[in-house]
Tab-separated table of C-alpha atoms and ligand atoms in Angstrom:
chain	number	residue	atom	x	y	z
A	933	MET	CA	-5.194	7.865	-27.602
A	934	HIS	CA	-8.720	8.607	-26.389
A	935	ASP	CA	-9.781	7.887	-22.860
A	936	LEU	CA	-12.766	5.591	-22.631
A	937	GLU	CA	-16.165	6.885	-21.584
A	938	THR	CA	-17.720	4.979	-18.673
A	939	ASP	CA	-21.154	5.793	-17.271
A	940	GLY	CA	-20.974	9.268	-18.799
A	941	HIS	CA	-17.537	9.892	-17.277
A	942	ARG	CA	-14.398	10.022	-19.401
A	943	ALA	CA	-11.862	7.828	-17.588
A	944	ARG	CA	-8.705	9.833	-16.951
A	945	LYS	CA	-5.449	8.007	-17.499
A	946	ARG	CA	-3.446	10.481	-15.476
A	947	PHE	CA	-5.511	9.496	-12.411
A	948	GLY	CA	-5.108	5.776	-13.097
A	949	GLN	CA	-8.852	5.378	-13.678
A	950	ASN	CA	-9.874	1.781	-14.366
A	951	PHE	CA	-13.326	1.277	-12.911
A	952	LEU	CA	-14.414	-2.075	-11.513
A	953	SER	CA	-17.473	-3.311	-13.370
A	954	ASP	CA	-17.766	-7.036	-12.567
A	955	PRO	CA	-20.451	-7.471	-9.845
A	956	ASN	CA	-19.080	-10.871	-8.760
A	957	ILE	CA	-15.599	-9.485	-8.200
A	958	ILE	CA	-17.006	-6.468	-6.346
A	959	ARG	CA	-19.017	-8.789	-4.081
A	960	LYS	CA	-15.958	-10.959	-3.452
A	961	ILE	CA	-13.856	-7.926	-2.465
A	962	ILE	CA	-16.544	-6.576	-0.123
A	963	ASP	CA	-16.970	-10.037	1.459
A	964	GLY	CA	-13.183	-10.123	1.952
A	965	ILE	CA	-13.270	-6.722	3.705
A	966	ARG	CA	-16.262	-7.699	5.889
A	967	PRO	CA	-17.411	-4.174	6.754
A	968	GLN	CA	-19.369	-3.959	10.022
A	969	PRO	CA	-21.903	-1.210	10.868
A	970	GLY	CA	-20.294	1.756	12.586
A	971	GLU	CA	-16.685	0.931	11.703
A	972	LEU	CA	-14.354	3.814	10.855
A	973	MET	CA	-13.372	3.263	7.224
A	974	VAL	CA	-11.844	5.311	4.427
A	975	GLU	CA	-11.824	4.426	0.754
A	976	ILE	CA	-9.046	5.806	-1.437
A	977	GLY	CA	-10.245	6.695	-4.932
A	978	PRO	CA	-13.989	5.844	-4.879
A	979	GLY	CA	-14.272	6.656	-8.589
A	980	LEU	CA	-17.742	5.816	-9.869
A	981	GLY	CA	-18.617	4.068	-6.630
A	982	ALA	CA	-18.188	0.351	-7.458
A	983	MET	CA	-17.053	-0.372	-3.900
A	984	THR	CA	-18.417	2.794	-2.296
A	985	VAL	CA	-22.069	1.808	-2.765
A	986	PRO	CA	-21.892	-1.602	-1.029
A	987	LEU	CA	-19.541	-0.210	1.633
A	988	ILE	CA	-21.968	2.558	2.608
A	989	GLU	CA	-24.817	0.035	2.606
A	990	ARG	CA	-23.012	-2.055	5.188
A	991	LEU	CA	-21.240	0.617	7.236
A	992	GLY	CA	-23.777	3.431	7.310
A	993	HIS	CA	-21.017	6.025	6.809
A	994	LEU	CA	-17.753	6.101	4.827
A	995	HIS	CA	-14.879	8.562	4.387
A	996	VAL	CA	-13.466	8.829	0.871
A	997	VAL	CA	-10.377	10.570	-0.552
A	998	GLU	CA	-10.724	11.436	-4.247
A	999	ILE	CA	-8.665	13.715	-6.490
A	1000	ASP	CA	-11.015	14.026	-9.492
A	1001	ARG	CA	-13.494	16.914	-9.077
A	1002	ASP	CA	-16.028	15.508	-11.561
A	1003	LEU	CA	-16.238	12.301	-9.553
A	1004	ILE	CA	-16.524	14.248	-6.299
A	1005	GLU	CA	-19.527	16.125	-7.684
A	1006	ARG	CA	-21.257	12.829	-8.475
A	1007	LEU	CA	-20.620	11.559	-4.939
A	1008	HIS	CA	-22.160	14.698	-3.428
A	1009	GLU	CA	-25.208	14.319	-5.679
A	1010	ARG	CA	-25.693	10.706	-4.707
A	1011	TYR	CA	-25.091	10.730	-0.949
A	1012	THR	CA	-26.000	12.813	2.088
A	1013	PRO	CA	-23.307	14.090	4.481
A	1014	ALA	CA	-24.550	11.517	7.003
A	1015	GLN	CA	-23.530	8.765	4.579
A	1016	ILE	CA	-20.276	10.080	3.150
A	1017	THR	CA	-17.492	12.486	4.067
A	1018	VAL	CA	-15.614	13.449	0.930
A	1019	HIS	CA	-11.993	14.563	1.311
A	1020	GLU	CA	-11.088	16.250	-1.915
A	1021	GLY	CA	-7.431	15.987	-2.880
A	1022	ASP	CA	-4.351	13.867	-3.274
A	1023	ALA	CA	-4.239	10.714	-1.117
A	1024	LEU	CA	-0.427	10.989	-1.163
A	1025	LYS	CA	-0.714	14.186	0.884
A	1026	PHE	CA	-3.724	13.238	2.979
A	1027	ASP	CA	-3.315	12.937	6.767
A	1028	PHE	CA	-5.116	9.638	7.390
A	1029	GLY	CA	-4.420	10.001	11.117
A	1030	SER	CA	-6.756	13.041	11.199
A	1031	LEU	CA	-9.741	10.706	10.686
A	1032	CYS	CA	-9.075	9.134	14.085
A	1033	ALA	CA	-8.784	12.467	15.901
A	1034	GLY	CA	-10.140	12.280	19.423
A	1035	GLY	CA	-11.363	8.705	19.114
A	1036	GLU	CA	-10.097	5.293	20.071
A	1037	GLN	CA	-11.581	3.574	17.039
A	1038	PRO	CA	-8.928	2.149	14.703
A	1039	LEU	CA	-9.089	3.019	11.037
A	1040	ARG	CA	-9.730	0.588	8.196
A	1041	ILE	CA	-8.391	1.664	4.800
A	1042	VAL	CA	-9.550	0.177	1.506
A	1043	GLY	CA	-9.229	1.005	-2.173
A	1044	ASN	CA	-8.779	-0.015	-5.725
A	1045	LEU	CA	-5.629	2.062	-5.855
A	1046	PRO	CA	-4.523	4.185	-8.780
A	1047	TYR	CA	-1.695	2.068	-10.196
A	1048	ASN	CA	0.458	5.010	-11.199
A	1049	ILE	CA	1.079	5.906	-7.527
A	1050	SER	CA	1.038	2.445	-5.933
A	1051	THR	CA	4.511	2.381	-4.360
A	1052	PRO	CA	4.516	5.942	-2.958
A	1053	ILE	CA	1.026	5.493	-1.530
A	1054	LEU	CA	2.042	2.291	0.274
A	1055	PHE	CA	5.005	4.082	1.868
A	1056	HIS	CA	2.781	7.055	2.772
A	1057	LEU	CA	0.183	4.768	4.390
A	1058	ALA	CA	2.841	2.836	6.320
A	1059	GLY	CA	3.369	6.050	8.294
A	1060	PHE	CA	-0.138	5.717	9.811
A	1061	ALA	CA	0.196	2.034	10.780
A	1062	ASP	CA	-0.199	2.720	14.504
A	1063	LYS	CA	-3.722	4.110	13.937
A	1064	VAL	CA	-4.834	1.420	11.528
A	1065	LYS	CA	-6.650	-1.880	12.058
A	1066	ASP	CA	-6.153	-3.173	8.538
A	1067	MET	CA	-5.901	-2.187	4.885
A	1068	THR	CA	-7.271	-4.032	1.859
A	1069	PHE	CA	-6.153	-2.924	-1.583
A	1070	MET	CA	-6.335	-3.831	-5.207
A	1071	LEU	CA	-3.006	-3.291	-6.948
A	1072	GLN	CA	-1.151	-4.618	-9.974
A	1073	LYS	CA	-0.382	-8.274	-9.318
A	1074	GLU	CA	3.300	-7.575	-9.968
A	1075	VAL	CA	3.376	-5.061	-7.084
A	1076	VAL	CA	1.484	-7.424	-4.747
A	1077	MET	CA	3.978	-10.197	-5.564
A	1078	ARG	CA	6.794	-7.844	-4.570
A	1079	MET	CA	5.003	-6.900	-1.336
A	1080	VAL	CA	4.641	-10.516	-0.177
A	1081	ALA	CA	7.905	-11.872	-1.678
A	1082	GLU	CA	10.206	-14.145	0.328
A	1083	PRO	CA	13.966	-13.558	0.676
A	1084	GLY	CA	16.021	-15.078	-2.138
A	1085	THR	CA	13.371	-14.515	-4.813
A	1086	GLU	CA	13.574	-12.113	-7.720
A	1087	GLU	CA	10.590	-10.079	-6.467
A	1088	TYR	CA	12.073	-9.547	-2.994
A	1089	GLY	CA	13.244	-5.955	-2.533
A	1090	ARG	CA	12.917	-2.719	-0.594
A	1091	LEU	CA	9.113	-2.758	-0.795
A	1092	SER	CA	8.979	-6.330	0.601
A	1093	VAL	CA	11.319	-5.616	3.517
A	1094	MET	CA	9.867	-2.260	4.561
A	1095	LEU	CA	6.235	-3.431	4.395
A	1096	GLN	CA	6.835	-6.875	5.927
A	1097	TYR	CA	8.701	-5.147	8.767
A	1098	ARG	CA	5.497	-3.336	9.702
A	1099	PHE	CA	2.604	-5.465	8.423
A	1100	ARG	CA	1.387	-9.009	8.234
A	1101	MET	CA	0.407	-9.363	4.608
A	1102	GLY	CA	-1.547	-11.790	2.524
A	1103	ARG	CA	-2.583	-11.972	-1.113
A	1104	LEU	CA	-6.282	-12.797	-1.246
A	1105	PHE	CA	-7.056	-13.393	-4.950
A	1106	ASP	CA	-6.312	-12.185	-8.474
A	1107	VAL	CA	-8.570	-10.020	-10.630
A	1108	PRO	CA	-8.355	-10.207	-14.444
A	1109	PRO	CA	-8.281	-7.091	-16.686
A	1110	GLY	CA	-11.798	-7.868	-17.983
A	1111	ALA	CA	-13.281	-6.932	-14.581
A	1112	PHE	CA	-12.543	-3.221	-15.279
A	1113	ARG	CA	-13.594	-0.488	-17.658
A	1114	PRO	CA	-11.416	0.474	-19.379
A	1115	ALA	CA	-9.498	-2.803	-19.007
A	1116	PRO	CA	-5.915	-2.339	-17.750
A	1117	LYS	CA	-3.086	-4.168	-19.536
A	1118	VAL	CA	-2.067	-6.157	-16.490
A	1119	MET	CA	-3.466	-8.594	-13.946
A	1120	SER	CA	-4.458	-7.237	-10.510
A	1121	SER	CA	-4.494	-8.778	-7.027
A	1122	ILE	CA	-6.159	-8.055	-3.724
A	1123	VAL	CA	-3.816	-7.729	-0.758
A	1124	ARG	CA	-4.608	-7.406	2.940
A	1125	MET	CA	-2.209	-5.686	5.347
A	1126	ALA	CA	-2.557	-5.774	9.134
A	1127	PRO	CA	-0.102	-3.765	11.255
A	1128	LEU	CA	2.072	-5.893	13.548
A	1129	PRO	CA	1.977	-5.051	17.270
A	1130	LYS	CA	4.450	-2.272	18.124
A	1131	GLU	CA	6.454	-4.451	20.510
A	1132	GLN	CA	7.108	-6.885	17.644
A	1133	LEU	CA	8.760	-4.335	15.364
A	1134	GLY	CA	12.211	-4.267	16.936
A	1135	ALA	CA	14.123	-1.590	15.019
A	1136	LYS	CA	15.536	1.045	17.378
A	1137	ASP	CA	15.864	3.548	14.559
A	1138	GLU	CA	13.414	3.016	11.696
A	1139	THR	CA	14.864	5.827	9.592
A	1140	LEU	CA	18.242	4.113	9.724
A	1141	LEU	CA	16.611	0.770	8.845
A	1142	GLY	CA	15.055	2.442	5.779
A	1143	ARG	CA	18.425	3.895	4.692
A	1144	ILE	CA	20.181	0.556	5.070
A	1145	VAL	CA	17.510	-1.335	3.118
A	1146	THR	CA	17.548	1.311	0.365
A	1147	ALA	CA	21.348	1.023	0.108
A	1148	ALA	CA	21.280	-2.791	0.113
A	1149	PHE	CA	18.869	-2.929	-2.837
A	1150	GLY	CA	20.253	0.141	-4.641
A	1151	GLN	CA	22.576	-1.993	-6.754
A	1152	ARG	CA	21.073	-5.446	-6.753
A	1153	ARG	CA	24.034	-7.196	-8.321
A	1154	LYS	CA	26.550	-5.989	-5.743
A	1155	THR	CA	27.335	-7.678	-2.442
A	1156	LEU	CA	26.489	-6.253	0.971
A	1157	LYS	CA	30.167	-5.496	1.515
A	1158	ASN	CA	29.881	-2.963	-1.306
A	1159	THR	CA	26.347	-1.673	-0.899
A	1160	LEU	CA	26.574	-1.254	2.908
A	1161	ARG	CA	30.158	0.115	2.901
A	1162	GLU	CA	28.871	3.343	4.457
A	1163	PHE	CA	27.378	1.446	7.427
A	1164	MET	CA	29.303	-1.792	8.037
A	1165	ASP	CA	32.904	-3.085	7.938
A	1166	ASP	CA	34.079	-6.727	8.165
A	1167	ALA	CA	34.070	-6.686	11.973
A	1168	ASP	CA	30.507	-5.373	12.005
A	1169	PHE	CA	29.359	-8.152	9.669
A	1170	GLN	CA	31.077	-10.666	11.900
A	1171	ALA	CA	29.391	-9.222	14.983
A	1172	VAL	CA	25.903	-9.702	13.469
A	1173	GLY	CA	26.840	-13.066	11.921
A	1174	ILE	CA	26.040	-12.097	8.337
A	1175	ASP	CA	28.232	-12.965	5.335
A	1176	PRO	CA	29.263	-9.690	3.593
A	1177	GLY	CA	29.616	-11.657	0.340
A	1178	LEU	CA	25.813	-12.084	0.101
A	1179	ARG	CA	23.529	-9.880	-1.972
A	1180	GLY	CA	20.776	-7.843	-0.350
A	1181	GLU	CA	18.004	-10.108	-1.636
A	1182	LYS	CA	19.244	-12.984	0.558
A	1183	LEU	CA	18.656	-11.286	3.920
A	1184	SER	CA	15.483	-11.677	5.959
A	1185	VAL	CA	13.642	-8.730	7.489
A	1186	GLU	CA	15.036	-9.779	10.911
A	1187	GLN	CA	18.611	-9.656	9.557
A	1188	TYR	CA	18.065	-6.115	8.264
A	1189	VAL	CA	16.736	-5.136	11.687
A	1190	ALA	CA	19.807	-6.764	13.289
A	1191	ILE	CA	22.134	-4.709	11.041
A	1192	ALA	CA	20.269	-1.471	11.781
A	1193	ASN	CA	20.265	-2.131	15.536
A	1194	HIS	CA	23.965	-3.020	15.486
A	1195	CYS	CA	24.701	0.296	13.753
A	1196	SER	CA	22.602	2.319	16.193
A	1197	ALA	CA	24.052	0.500	19.245
A	1198	ARG	CA	27.587	1.137	17.949
A	1199	GLY	CA	26.688	4.825	17.913
A	1200	GLY	CA	26.575	6.740	14.638
A	1201	ASP	CA	25.558	4.962	11.480
A	1202	ALA	CA	28.329	5.888	9.084
A	1203	ARG	CA	31.697	4.147	8.921
B	2680	SAM	N1	-12.745	2.588	-6.709
B	2680	SAM	C1	-13.127	2.740	-8.094
B	2680	SAM	C2	-13.388	1.380	-8.696
B	2680	SAM	O1	-12.990	0.396	-8.088
B	2680	SAM	O2	-13.980	1.328	-9.764
B	2680	SAM	C3	-12.056	3.515	-8.886
B	2680	SAM	C4	-10.698	2.914	-8.928
B	2680	SAM	S1	-9.556	3.722	-10.022
B	2680	SAM	C5	-8.380	2.428	-10.258
B	2680	SAM	C6	-8.616	4.835	-8.990
B	2680	SAM	C7	-9.369	6.012	-8.374
B	2680	SAM	O3	-8.446	6.788	-7.603
B	2680	SAM	C8	-10.003	6.972	-9.369
B	2680	SAM	O4	-11.262	7.348	-8.905
B	2680	SAM	C9	-9.055	8.181	-9.371
B	2680	SAM	O5	-9.670	9.398	-9.720
B	2680	SAM	C10	-8.571	8.174	-7.935
B	2680	SAM	N2	-7.229	8.791	-7.749
B	2680	SAM	C11	-6.191	8.804	-8.608
B	2680	SAM	N3	-5.121	9.409	-8.075
B	2680	SAM	C12	-5.490	9.787	-6.829
B	2680	SAM	C13	-4.833	10.471	-5.768
B	2680	SAM	N4	-3.567	10.865	-5.885
B	2680	SAM	N5	-5.527	10.719	-4.636
B	2680	SAM	C14	-6.825	10.310	-4.495
B	2680	SAM	N6	-7.493	9.662	-5.471
B	2680	SAM	C15	-6.850	9.394	-6.613
């Protein structure tokens, strides 16, 4: 299959390139972000500049992280260093905290994210939450539904628990395939994520929380008694007041935190 040519650039599937081309949708996204002059902002995957252009207009200066060298060349041709700082490379490996070095200003992160790396990039970005003011992303609608899912629903899983533990999240609006070139096969949505205050997080050991949540959703059809065997016995379940006969999808974020804190308070996570 041939990649589609857009504005003289051949869209590369391996980089998840679907370029926004609907001016109304672009305006709506930018209005949702509300960029203010002088804010510290980074865009992941600027591509052909659909969002980059209006962002620079409003901010004055923008950082971007882009992996595709051809697109980077275009950005350098179009903008001066006073307007744009281009970080060439893989956003999955990029140290977003380095953009805040020496300053107090919190970082805003935005992007129409490459769909082929959506889950790993969300986990990577969660690691910089303490330096971030907010993040606004376009992702597949299916992923956004999983991010904001409530306990007890089919979409609720590891992604929901680990992101809702750290961020307040809201789905802003949907974007149809026709707003892009080439058009993707699926519907997209815009999601906003704002880090919760540190004192609200509550898990004493976040690595342990992550391991427990991964285990609980590893085999969705099994009960917690089975999936959390390594961490909890009947007495432990009784102590936290959670029925071991439930499946992982029934527990709230707070209940996962309670399990993790019980395990760390008991000393040693494994049974
Ligand atoms: N922002 C543009 C728009 O809205 O039209 C492009 C969006 S396109 C869905 C994703 C962009 O992310 C492309 O420019 C692509 O080259 C870039 N990209 C893909 N993988 C990347 C990665 N690992 N790190 C940084 N950029 C990446």
